[in-house]
Amino acid sequence: MTTPERPRRHLPIALVVWTLGATAFLGLGAVVATAPSSWLVEDIPQSVMSEQLTRTALAARQLQRALDSGASDLNAVAAGIRTLNDIDTPGRLLTQLVATRTRYRGAAYLSPNGTVVAKAGEDVDAGAIAASDKPALAAAAPQGVSPRVFVAVPVPGDRAGRIVAEFKPQALISPLALAGPGNTRLLNADRLVIGATSGFTAFEPLSRPDLDQAAQSAKTAGAGAALHDVDGRRHLVSWAPVTTTEQTRQLGLTVVTDRPETSLTLPHSSERNELVLLGVLIASLTVVIFGWLYAVVISPLWALARDAGRIAGGDLATPVIVRRYDHLGLIARDLERVRRGLLGRS
């Protein structure tokens, strides 16, 4: 009795061609998508740096205006207290202030000896800002999870005292959006982060030396901008101090904006983006087309070759499954007919 001859192993040419083709097209898509970052390196124009510097300085000026508006708001309340000699006037005016000016956490009217005469909103730590005969700003010592900035104005005349209000942290952060894309940070006099356009931890130090250097330059030389290489990528850093002509309103705040090169609009940015999209399109079409070829051609051919080799080797017990009705299906049916014929003869 002769044993069935084992089928010869053969090289699946179709699978090899399919694999090489899919690999080549996926590689082409990857090269097209990633190559621009290496060969489309260009200088960042001075106009781009000047524009970013202008945006950062605008954010600093808008923040100072928001702080100065606190003095204007409280001066209006103080004028009302002096004019309307009514015991309920301070409380009513403060309540109206906190309700209509959402930038305040709370406000309080204090007598000359520090006693709270009226208040609205949350409690205000009036001791955090020293008494002065002029409108003043002050930042409390770093503690807790958010910065605390206060504004105070004196109330002269028969109803002497002072009005103190505390800003909400969001009132300090909102103007930073004017600096544009990237991460814009607000630093206190100790160069600790007290606000940012993206996630931050209050009172954390700057994580990069170039940002700390920018904050120092803002104090010593005013607004400016510079390019820095960070982990192999260029970053445009701009800075501007938050200044005012009133000495009692100086807080030593600084605005620092950090923009990676990928967020800048450069002459070749559109070309780079188009090539990235082209690379992604090539890769996507490769997955779709070669996936379809594998499901419709390669896998059925491989199954037919396996069944034919099995039948040629004498294994007639397992039927050939017919799942389709195209040319490959016709071949599968004929192969099953051959298997049954050989099985009947045996």
Short mmCIF file of C-alpha atoms in Angstrom, two decimals:
data_model
loop_
_atom_site.label_atom_id
_atom_site.label_comp_id
_atom_site.label_asym_id
_atom_site.label_seq_id
_atom_site.Cartn_x
_atom_site.Cartn_y
_atom_site.Cartn_z
CA MET A 1 0.00 0.00 0.00
CA THR A 2 1.37 3.36 -0.99
CA THR A 3 1.08 6.33 1.33
CA PRO A 4 -0.32 9.58 -0.04
CA GLU A 5 2.35 11.81 -1.44
CA ARG A 6 2.74 14.92 0.65
CA PRO A 7 2.11 18.10 -1.35
CA ARG A 8 5.12 20.14 -2.21
CA ARG A 9 5.50 23.41 -0.49
CA HIS A 10 5.45 26.32 -2.89
CA LEU A 11 6.11 30.01 -2.62
CA PRO A 12 2.79 31.95 -2.56
CA ILE A 13 3.71 34.45 -5.28
CA ALA A 14 0.39 36.31 -5.05
CA LEU A 15 0.81 36.81 -1.30
CA VAL A 16 4.39 37.96 -1.74
CA VAL A 17 3.38 40.46 -4.43
CA TRP A 18 0.49 41.67 -2.28
CA THR A 19 2.76 42.12 0.76
CA LEU A 20 5.43 43.96 -1.21
CA GLY A 21 2.84 46.23 -2.84
CA ALA A 22 1.09 47.09 0.43
CA THR A 23 4.42 47.74 2.16
CA ALA A 24 5.64 49.94 -0.69
CA PHE A 25 2.52 52.10 -0.79
CA LEU A 26 2.33 52.41 3.02
CA GLY A 27 6.00 53.40 3.03
CA LEU A 28 5.32 55.97 0.31
CA GLY A 29 2.48 57.45 2.37
CA ALA A 30 4.71 57.63 5.46
CA VAL A 31 7.52 59.32 3.51
CA VAL A 32 5.19 61.87 1.91
CA ALA A 33 3.60 62.69 5.30
CA THR A 34 6.79 62.95 7.36
CA ALA A 35 9.42 64.15 4.90
CA PRO A 36 8.25 67.81 4.78
CA SER A 37 9.23 68.30 8.40
CA SER A 38 12.87 67.63 7.44
CA TRP A 39 13.29 69.15 3.99
CA LEU A 40 10.83 72.04 4.23
CA VAL A 41 12.77 73.74 7.00
CA GLU A 42 12.63 77.50 6.55
CA ASP A 43 13.57 80.59 8.47
CA ILE A 44 10.85 82.14 10.58
CA PRO A 45 10.30 85.63 9.13
CA GLN A 46 10.78 88.66 11.32
CA SER A 47 7.21 89.66 10.51
CA VAL A 48 5.93 86.52 12.23
CA MET A 49 7.98 87.28 15.34
CA SER A 50 6.80 90.90 15.34
CA GLU A 51 3.19 89.83 15.03
CA GLN A 52 3.49 87.45 17.97
CA LEU A 53 5.21 90.12 20.05
CA THR A 54 2.35 92.51 19.27
CA ARG A 55 -0.21 89.92 20.33
CA THR A 56 1.55 89.24 23.61
CA ALA A 57 1.91 92.95 24.38
CA LEU A 58 -1.79 93.41 23.58
CA ALA A 59 -2.70 90.68 26.06
CA ALA A 60 -0.57 92.40 28.73
CA ARG A 61 -2.20 95.79 28.06
CA GLN A 62 -5.69 94.29 28.13
CA LEU A 63 -4.93 92.61 31.45
CA GLN A 64 -3.77 95.90 32.92
CA ARG A 65 -6.94 97.59 31.64
CA ALA A 66 -9.00 94.91 33.36
CA LEU A 67 -7.13 95.55 36.61
CA ASP A 68 -7.43 99.31 36.24
CA SER A 69 -11.15 98.97 35.61
CA GLY A 70 -11.40 97.61 39.15
CA ALA A 71 -10.30 101.00 40.47
CA SER A 72 -12.88 102.71 38.26
CA ASP A 73 -15.65 100.40 39.47
CA LEU A 74 -14.82 100.93 43.13
CA ASN A 75 -14.46 104.69 42.66
CA ALA A 76 -18.02 104.75 41.33
CA VAL A 77 -19.21 102.84 44.41
CA ALA A 78 -17.27 105.20 46.69
CA ALA A 79 -18.90 108.20 45.00
CA GLY A 80 -22.31 106.67 45.58
CA ILE A 81 -21.57 106.07 49.25
CA ARG A 82 -20.49 109.69 49.74
CA THR A 83 -23.46 111.08 47.86
CA LEU A 84 -26.28 108.91 49.23
CA ASN A 85 -26.27 109.28 52.98
CA ASP A 86 -28.22 106.10 53.59
CA ILE A 87 -27.21 103.22 55.83
CA ASP A 88 -28.31 100.69 53.21
CA THR A 89 -26.46 102.35 50.33
CA PRO A 90 -23.04 100.60 50.73
CA GLY A 91 -24.56 97.12 50.81
CA ARG A 92 -26.86 97.84 47.88
CA LEU A 93 -24.09 99.31 45.75
CA LEU A 94 -21.68 96.47 46.52
CA THR A 95 -24.34 93.86 45.72
CA GLN A 96 -25.02 95.59 42.42
CA LEU A 97 -21.29 95.73 41.67
CA VAL A 98 -20.73 92.00 42.23
CA ALA A 99 -23.88 91.12 40.30
CA THR A 100 -23.13 93.24 37.24
CA ARG A 101 -19.32 92.98 37.18
CA THR A 102 -18.63 89.27 37.09
CA ARG A 103 -14.89 89.80 37.46
CA TYR A 104 -15.13 90.01 41.27
CA ARG A 105 -15.32 87.24 43.83
CA GLY A 106 -16.49 89.63 46.49
CA ALA A 107 -16.29 93.20 47.74
CA ALA A 108 -16.39 94.90 51.15
CA TYR A 109 -16.70 98.43 52.53
CA LEU A 110 -14.59 98.96 55.65
CA SER A 111 -14.46 101.70 58.22
CA PRO A 112 -11.14 103.45 59.01
CA ASN A 113 -10.45 100.97 61.84
CA GLY A 114 -10.97 97.99 59.51
CA THR A 115 -14.47 97.00 60.57
CA VAL A 116 -16.61 95.58 57.76
CA VAL A 117 -19.57 97.91 57.28
CA ALA A 118 -21.05 96.14 54.24
CA LYS A 119 -20.08 93.36 51.89
CA ALA A 120 -21.27 91.38 48.88
CA GLY A 121 -20.23 88.07 47.38
CA GLU A 122 -17.55 85.99 49.08
CA ASP A 123 -15.58 87.17 52.09
CA VAL A 124 -12.64 89.42 51.21
CA ASP A 125 -9.31 89.33 53.05
CA ALA A 126 -8.88 93.08 53.35
CA GLY A 127 -5.60 92.62 55.19
CA ALA A 128 -3.98 91.39 51.99
CA ILE A 129 -3.86 94.96 50.64
CA ALA A 130 -2.49 97.85 52.65
CA ALA A 131 -4.51 101.01 53.19
CA SER A 132 -3.63 103.86 50.82
CA ASP A 133 -4.92 107.30 49.93
CA LYS A 134 -4.95 106.26 46.25
CA PRO A 135 -6.50 103.35 44.33
CA ALA A 136 -4.17 100.38 44.68
CA LEU A 137 -3.68 96.80 43.52
CA ALA A 138 -2.06 93.98 45.47
CA ALA A 139 -1.44 90.25 45.05
CA ALA A 140 -1.68 88.00 48.10
CA ALA A 141 1.15 85.66 49.02
CA PRO A 142 1.15 82.38 47.04
CA GLN A 143 -1.08 79.86 48.75
CA GLY A 144 -3.97 77.57 47.91
CA VAL A 145 -4.85 76.57 44.37
CA SER A 146 -5.49 79.96 42.75
CA PRO A 147 -3.97 83.46 42.75
CA ARG A 148 -5.62 86.24 44.72
CA VAL A 149 -5.48 89.81 43.41
CA PHE A 150 -7.16 92.71 45.21
CA VAL A 151 -8.12 96.26 44.32
CA ALA A 152 -8.86 98.96 46.89
CA VAL A 153 -9.93 102.60 46.78
CA PRO A 154 -10.26 105.09 49.65
CA VAL A 155 -13.60 106.63 50.61
CA PRO A 156 -12.96 110.20 51.87
CA GLY A 157 -15.36 112.54 53.61
CA ASP A 158 -17.87 111.94 56.38
CA ARG A 159 -18.19 108.27 55.54
CA ALA A 160 -14.44 107.68 55.37
CA GLY A 161 -13.14 104.20 54.92
CA ARG A 162 -12.12 102.09 51.97
CA ILE A 163 -13.59 99.59 49.54
CA VAL A 164 -11.74 96.35 48.81
CA ALA A 165 -12.63 93.83 46.09
CA GLU A 166 -11.04 90.55 45.04
CA PHE A 167 -10.76 89.54 41.37
CA LYS A 168 -11.78 86.12 40.15
CA PRO A 169 -8.85 84.12 38.68
CA GLN A 170 -10.66 83.94 35.35
CA ALA A 171 -10.54 87.75 35.12
CA LEU A 172 -6.74 87.43 35.01
CA ILE A 173 -6.71 84.52 32.55
CA SER A 174 -9.29 85.72 29.98
CA PRO A 175 -7.10 88.50 28.45
CA LEU A 176 -4.33 85.96 27.75
CA ALA A 177 -6.35 84.57 24.82
CA LEU A 178 -5.45 87.72 22.87
CA ALA A 179 -1.90 86.38 22.53
CA GLY A 180 -3.15 83.87 19.96
CA PRO A 181 -2.29 80.16 19.54
CA GLY A 182 0.20 78.45 21.78
CA ASN A 183 0.39 78.43 25.55
CA THR A 184 0.35 81.86 27.17
CA ARG A 185 1.30 82.05 30.83
CA LEU A 186 0.78 84.80 33.38
CA LEU A 187 3.58 85.07 35.95
CA ASN A 188 3.68 86.90 39.24
CA ALA A 189 6.59 88.97 40.54
CA ASP A 190 8.40 85.78 41.62
CA ARG A 191 8.08 84.28 38.11
CA LEU A 192 5.56 81.69 39.29
CA VAL A 193 2.67 80.72 37.03
CA ILE A 194 -0.65 82.15 38.22
CA GLY A 195 -2.62 81.66 34.99
CA ALA A 196 -2.39 80.11 31.54
CA THR A 197 -4.47 79.48 28.45
CA SER A 198 -4.01 75.72 28.91
CA GLY A 199 -3.77 73.53 31.98
CA PHE A 200 -1.50 74.74 34.76
CA THR A 201 -0.79 74.34 38.45
CA ALA A 202 -1.00 77.55 40.42
CA PHE A 203 2.31 78.93 41.67
CA GLU A 204 4.41 76.34 39.84
CA PRO A 205 7.82 77.51 38.55
CA LEU A 206 8.52 77.63 34.83
CA SER A 207 9.58 74.26 33.50
CA ARG A 208 12.00 75.52 30.84
CA PRO A 209 15.04 77.78 31.18
CA ASP A 210 14.15 79.74 28.03
CA LEU A 211 10.75 80.67 29.47
CA ASP A 212 12.33 81.77 32.75
CA GLN A 213 14.84 83.85 30.81
CA ALA A 214 11.96 85.48 28.92
CA ALA A 215 10.26 86.38 32.20
CA GLN A 216 13.47 87.98 33.48
CA SER A 217 13.92 89.92 30.23
CA ALA A 218 10.39 91.29 30.55
CA LYS A 219 11.31 92.85 33.90
CA THR A 220 14.68 94.23 32.85
CA ALA A 221 14.26 95.10 29.17
CA GLY A 222 10.53 95.16 28.47
CA ALA A 223 8.69 93.29 25.71
CA GLY A 224 10.56 91.07 23.27
CA ALA A 225 10.60 87.83 21.30
CA ALA A 226 13.15 85.13 20.50
CA LEU A 227 13.51 81.72 18.88
CA HIS A 228 14.60 78.73 20.96
CA ASP A 229 15.35 75.11 20.11
CA VAL A 230 13.45 72.81 22.46
CA ASP A 231 13.93 69.06 22.08
CA GLY A 232 14.85 69.45 18.42
CA ARG A 233 11.93 71.74 17.57
CA ARG A 234 11.88 75.49 17.19
CA HIS A 235 9.71 77.53 19.55
CA LEU A 236 8.82 81.20 19.25
CA VAL A 237 8.75 82.75 22.72
CA SER A 238 7.44 86.29 23.27
CA TRP A 239 7.04 88.23 26.48
CA ALA A 240 5.66 91.52 27.79
CA PRO A 241 5.37 93.06 31.27
CA VAL A 242 2.02 94.15 32.68
CA THR A 243 2.80 97.77 33.55
CA THR A 244 0.95 100.92 34.51
CA THR A 245 1.92 104.51 35.24
CA GLU A 246 0.39 104.33 38.72
CA GLN A 247 2.97 103.07 41.17
CA THR A 248 0.33 101.77 43.61
CA ARG A 249 -1.06 99.52 40.87
CA GLN A 250 2.19 97.79 39.91
CA LEU A 251 2.02 94.05 40.56
CA GLY A 252 5.10 92.91 38.63
CA LEU A 253 3.06 90.59 36.40
CA THR A 254 4.48 89.22 33.16
CA VAL A 255 2.89 87.57 30.12
CA VAL A 256 4.94 84.90 28.32
CA THR A 257 3.72 83.14 25.17
CA ASP A 258 5.24 79.90 23.89
CA ARG A 259 4.40 78.84 20.32
CA PRO A 260 5.93 75.75 18.67
CA GLU A 261 6.86 76.06 15.02
CA THR A 262 3.95 73.81 14.02
CA SER A 263 1.47 76.46 15.19
CA LEU A 264 3.06 79.26 13.14
CA THR A 265 1.76 80.33 9.75
CA LEU A 266 4.83 80.22 7.52
CA PRO A 267 5.13 80.55 3.71
CA HIS A 268 5.45 76.78 3.26
CA SER A 269 2.96 75.80 5.96
CA SER A 270 0.21 75.15 3.43
CA GLU A 271 2.53 73.00 1.31
CA ARG A 272 3.56 71.02 4.36
CA ASN A 273 -0.05 70.47 5.39
CA GLU A 274 -1.02 69.41 1.86
CA LEU A 275 1.78 66.85 1.76
CA VAL A 276 0.75 65.48 5.15
CA LEU A 277 -2.83 65.12 3.90
CA LEU A 278 -1.57 63.45 0.71
CA GLY A 279 0.48 60.99 2.76
CA VAL A 280 -2.52 60.16 4.94
CA LEU A 281 -4.69 59.75 1.81
CA ILE A 282 -2.17 57.36 0.22
CA ALA A 283 -1.98 55.29 3.39
CA SER A 284 -5.77 55.18 3.74
CA LEU A 285 -6.31 54.14 0.11
CA THR A 286 -3.61 51.50 0.47
CA VAL A 287 -5.34 49.96 3.48
CA VAL A 288 -8.72 49.97 1.71
CA ILE A 289 -7.55 48.69 -1.70
CA PHE A 290 -5.07 46.07 -0.48
CA GLY A 291 -7.47 44.98 2.23
CA TRP A 292 -10.10 44.42 -0.47
CA LEU A 293 -7.59 42.53 -2.63
CA TYR A 294 -6.67 40.28 0.28
CA ALA A 295 -10.29 39.50 1.12
CA VAL A 296 -11.45 39.01 -2.49
CA VAL A 297 -8.40 37.49 -4.25
CA ILE A 298 -5.45 36.55 -2.05
CA SER A 299 -7.26 34.70 0.75
CA PRO A 300 -9.53 32.66 -1.60
CA LEU A 301 -6.57 31.75 -3.85
CA TRP A 302 -4.60 30.65 -0.83
CA ALA A 303 -7.54 28.49 0.33
CA LEU A 304 -7.91 26.93 -3.15
CA ALA A 305 -4.19 26.15 -3.33
CA ARG A 306 -4.39 24.53 0.10
CA ASP A 307 -7.42 22.43 -0.88
CA ALA A 308 -5.85 21.42 -4.19
CA GLY A 309 -2.66 20.37 -2.44
CA ARG A 310 -4.65 18.41 0.13
CA ILE A 311 -6.60 16.56 -2.58
CA ALA A 312 -3.44 15.92 -4.59
CA GLY A 313 -1.91 14.42 -1.47
CA GLY A 314 -4.77 11.95 -1.12
CA ASP A 315 -6.78 13.66 1.63
CA LEU A 316 -10.35 13.34 0.33
CA ALA A 317 -12.23 13.46 3.62
CA THR A 318 -12.60 17.23 3.93
CA PRO A 319 -14.92 18.87 1.37
CA VAL A 320 -14.03 21.99 -0.54
CA ILE A 321 -16.23 24.80 0.73
CA VAL A 322 -17.81 26.95 -2.00
CA ARG A 323 -18.61 30.44 -0.74
CA ARG A 324 -18.82 32.48 -3.94
CA TYR A 325 -20.09 32.31 -7.50
CA ASP A 326 -17.41 34.06 -9.55
CA HIS A 327 -14.49 32.43 -11.37
CA LEU A 328 -12.83 31.43 -8.12
CA GLY A 329 -16.12 29.91 -7.02
CA LEU A 330 -16.32 27.90 -10.26
CA ILE A 331 -12.82 26.58 -9.64
CA ALA A 332 -13.79 25.62 -6.08
CA ARG A 333 -16.89 23.75 -7.35
CA ASP A 334 -14.87 21.90 -9.96
CA LEU A 335 -12.30 21.02 -7.32
CA GLU A 336 -15.05 19.67 -5.08
CA ARG A 337 -16.41 17.67 -8.05
CA VAL A 338 -12.94 16.18 -8.56
CA ARG A 339 -12.73 15.28 -4.85
CA ARG A 340 -16.09 13.50 -4.96
CA GLY A 341 -15.13 11.65 -8.13
CA LEU A 342 -11.89 10.41 -6.60
CA LEU A 343 -13.72 9.51 -3.42
CA GLY A 344 -16.28 7.47 -5.43
CA ARG A 345 -13.56 5.54 -7.26
CA SER A 346 -11.84 4.64 -4.04
#
